[in-house]
Amino acid sequence: MLLVAGLAGVDFDGLAGGIEGADAGLISWSCLNADKQAIGAAMAGVSWGVRLEGAGQYDISAAVAAGCDFLVFPATNTPLGVGKDYDEIGRILQVEPSLDIGMVRAINDLPVDAVLVANEMGERAFLTWHHLMLFQRFVDLLSKPLLVYVPSEVKTGELQALWETGVCGVVVEIKPEQMTGWLKELRRMMGELTPPKRKRGGGKAILPPYVGGSAEADIDDAE
């Protein structure tokens, strides 16, 4: 799985080497407006992206000039023209967990590279079975990579469950006091995960499972 560090509220002037262990960093648009030069210097040699915030006309060229590698944008209120002229950067569509099945399937035909389920963790420091059900639903319906938010205190068992579900990457909102070593610890935890067994369906939508027995046995009983 990919590890993306959410860097809201981080002092970019002192960030050099601070996201060691992460595969990428993710900042908010408001941070970009205030610290373009500091961010560009701090992220040198590291993939990083910008999360758009609400409706508005964004000057994507400013993000590209600063070295941005990808955009994360909400499906519900991002103007359709945003980012369409910049094929050199990745596009990650952020969607609500409650998105219905038909809308989820429609994403497969959109010009986006991956999907991120919006953060609904709040102050919760753990993942629930409900989260796992939501993520499994998206994995089963999508042909694109799925990323999800997890709490900064995520445990090894939770990461293992996500990987076995088919989640391709996690976004962890890192607190300033966690910058020095927690990302390295997360990377160590992820490196010790057991590779998931191959799942039937290959990420495509599947029919609801039958209850008990084998498929052949059910057919024979019906006959």
Short mmCIF file of C-alpha atoms in Angstrom, two decimals, residues 71-210:
data_model
loop_
_atom_site.label_atom_id
_atom_site.label_comp_id
_atom_site.label_asym_id
_atom_site.label_seq_id
_atom_site.Cartn_x
_atom_site.Cartn_y
_atom_site.Cartn_z
CA LEU A 71 -4.56 17.03 -7.55
CA VAL A 72 -7.21 15.76 -5.15
CA PHE A 73 -10.59 17.33 -5.85
CA PRO A 74 -14.11 16.74 -4.49
CA ALA A 75 -16.62 15.49 -7.02
CA THR A 76 -19.54 17.50 -5.67
CA ASN A 77 -18.31 21.08 -6.04
CA THR A 78 -15.23 21.23 -8.26
CA PRO A 79 -15.83 23.00 -11.62
CA LEU A 80 -15.50 20.58 -14.53
CA GLY A 81 -12.79 22.64 -16.22
CA VAL A 82 -10.39 22.56 -13.29
CA GLY A 83 -7.16 20.79 -14.21
CA LYS A 84 -8.36 19.55 -17.61
CA ASP A 85 -5.53 21.30 -19.47
CA TYR A 86 -2.77 19.74 -17.36
CA ASP A 87 -2.19 16.17 -18.46
CA GLU A 88 1.19 16.06 -16.70
CA ILE A 89 -0.34 15.86 -13.23
CA GLY A 90 -2.42 13.07 -11.74
CA ARG A 91 -6.12 13.44 -10.91
CA ILE A 92 -7.62 11.87 -7.80
CA LEU A 93 -11.38 12.17 -7.40
CA GLN A 94 -12.62 12.53 -3.83
CA VAL A 95 -16.08 11.10 -3.25
CA GLU A 96 -18.45 10.79 -0.32
CA PRO A 97 -18.74 7.39 1.38
CA SER A 98 -22.52 7.41 0.76
CA LEU A 99 -22.19 7.60 -3.04
CA ASP A 100 -24.70 5.20 -4.59
CA ILE A 101 -23.72 2.15 -6.61
CA GLY A 102 -24.54 3.62 -10.03
CA MET A 103 -22.45 6.74 -9.39
CA VAL A 104 -19.51 4.67 -8.15
CA ARG A 105 -19.56 2.54 -11.30
CA ALA A 106 -19.70 5.70 -13.46
CA ILE A 107 -16.29 6.74 -12.10
CA ASN A 108 -14.69 3.90 -14.06
CA ASP A 109 -15.29 5.82 -17.30
CA LEU A 110 -14.09 9.22 -16.02
CA PRO A 111 -10.64 10.68 -16.85
CA VAL A 112 -9.28 10.28 -13.31
CA ASP A 113 -6.39 8.16 -12.09
CA ALA A 114 -7.61 7.11 -8.66
CA VAL A 115 -10.41 7.58 -6.12
CA LEU A 116 -10.19 8.84 -2.54
CA VAL A 117 -13.03 8.28 -0.09
CA ALA A 118 -13.70 11.51 1.84
CA ASN A 119 -12.53 11.68 5.41
CA GLU A 120 -15.25 11.00 7.97
CA MET A 121 -13.02 9.98 10.86
CA GLY A 122 -13.67 13.09 12.94
CA GLU A 123 -12.00 12.63 16.33
CA ARG A 124 -12.23 8.83 16.14
CA ALA A 125 -8.86 7.16 16.64
CA PHE A 126 -9.82 3.81 15.16
CA LEU A 127 -11.46 2.24 12.11
CA THR A 128 -14.79 0.43 12.45
CA TRP A 129 -16.40 -2.52 10.68
CA HIS A 130 -18.65 0.03 8.99
CA HIS A 131 -15.59 1.67 7.44
CA LEU A 132 -14.39 -1.71 6.19
CA MET A 133 -17.80 -2.40 4.64
CA LEU A 134 -17.75 0.96 2.85
CA PHE A 135 -14.24 0.44 1.51
CA GLN A 136 -15.01 -3.11 0.36
CA ARG A 137 -18.04 -1.78 -1.52
CA PHE A 138 -15.88 0.73 -3.41
CA VAL A 139 -13.18 -1.86 -4.19
CA ASP A 140 -15.77 -4.27 -5.60
CA LEU A 141 -17.28 -1.61 -7.89
CA LEU A 142 -14.19 0.27 -9.07
CA SER A 143 -11.57 -0.60 -11.65
CA LYS A 144 -9.40 2.30 -10.42
CA PRO A 145 -7.09 2.34 -7.39
CA LEU A 146 -8.78 3.26 -4.11
CA LEU A 147 -7.26 5.41 -1.38
CA VAL A 148 -8.82 6.01 2.03
CA TYR A 149 -8.21 8.17 5.07
CA VAL A 150 -7.11 6.48 8.27
CA PRO A 151 -6.51 7.93 11.75
CA SER A 152 -2.95 8.88 12.62
CA GLU A 153 -3.05 6.27 15.40
CA VAL A 154 -3.85 3.46 12.92
CA LYS A 155 -2.77 0.00 14.06
CA THR A 156 -1.07 -2.82 12.16
CA GLY A 157 -4.19 -5.00 12.22
CA GLU A 158 -6.26 -2.20 10.70
CA LEU A 159 -3.76 -1.70 7.88
CA GLN A 160 -3.74 -5.46 7.25
CA ALA A 161 -7.53 -5.51 7.01
CA LEU A 162 -7.52 -2.62 4.53
CA TRP A 163 -4.90 -4.27 2.35
CA GLU A 164 -6.81 -7.54 2.30
CA THR A 165 -9.93 -5.60 1.31
CA GLY A 166 -8.13 -4.22 -1.73
CA VAL A 167 -7.33 -0.66 -0.63
CA CYS A 168 -4.29 0.58 -2.58
CA GLY A 169 -3.21 3.45 -0.35
CA VAL A 170 -3.91 5.32 2.87
CA VAL A 171 -3.87 9.03 3.68
CA VAL A 172 -2.80 9.80 7.24
CA GLU A 173 -3.25 13.31 8.62
CA ILE A 174 0.02 13.85 10.46
CA LYS A 175 0.09 16.13 13.48
CA PRO A 176 3.10 18.49 13.75
CA GLU A 177 4.40 16.67 16.83
CA GLN A 178 4.36 13.35 14.89
CA MET A 179 6.55 14.49 12.02
CA THR A 180 9.88 13.33 13.42
CA GLY A 181 9.34 9.60 13.63
CA TRP A 182 5.75 8.45 13.20
CA LEU A 183 5.88 8.24 9.40
CA LYS A 184 8.92 5.99 9.63
CA GLU A 185 7.07 3.83 12.13
CA LEU A 186 4.05 3.59 9.82
CA ARG A 187 6.30 2.57 6.95
CA ARG A 188 7.87 -0.10 9.14
CA MET A 189 4.42 -1.40 10.09
CA MET A 190 3.33 -1.50 6.46
CA GLY A 191 6.50 -3.32 5.48
CA GLU A 192 5.64 -6.13 7.90
CA LEU A 193 2.12 -6.71 6.58
CA THR A 194 1.28 -10.11 5.11
CA PRO A 195 0.58 -9.95 1.36
CA PRO A 196 -3.16 -10.52 0.84
CA LYS A 197 -4.41 -13.62 -0.90
CA ARG A 198 -5.73 -13.16 -4.42
CA LYS A 199 -9.42 -12.24 -4.36
CA ARG A 200 -12.02 -13.51 -6.78
CA GLY A 201 -13.54 -10.82 -9.00
CA GLY A 202 -10.39 -8.76 -9.63
CA GLY A 203 -11.95 -5.57 -8.25
CA LYS A 204 -15.09 -5.85 -10.35
CA ALA A 205 -18.61 -5.85 -8.99
CA ILE A 206 -19.75 -9.25 -7.74
CA LEU A 207 -23.13 -10.73 -6.97
CA PRO A 208 -24.20 -11.03 -3.33
CA PRO A 209 -22.87 -14.33 -1.95
CA TYR A 210 -25.23 -17.23 -1.49
#
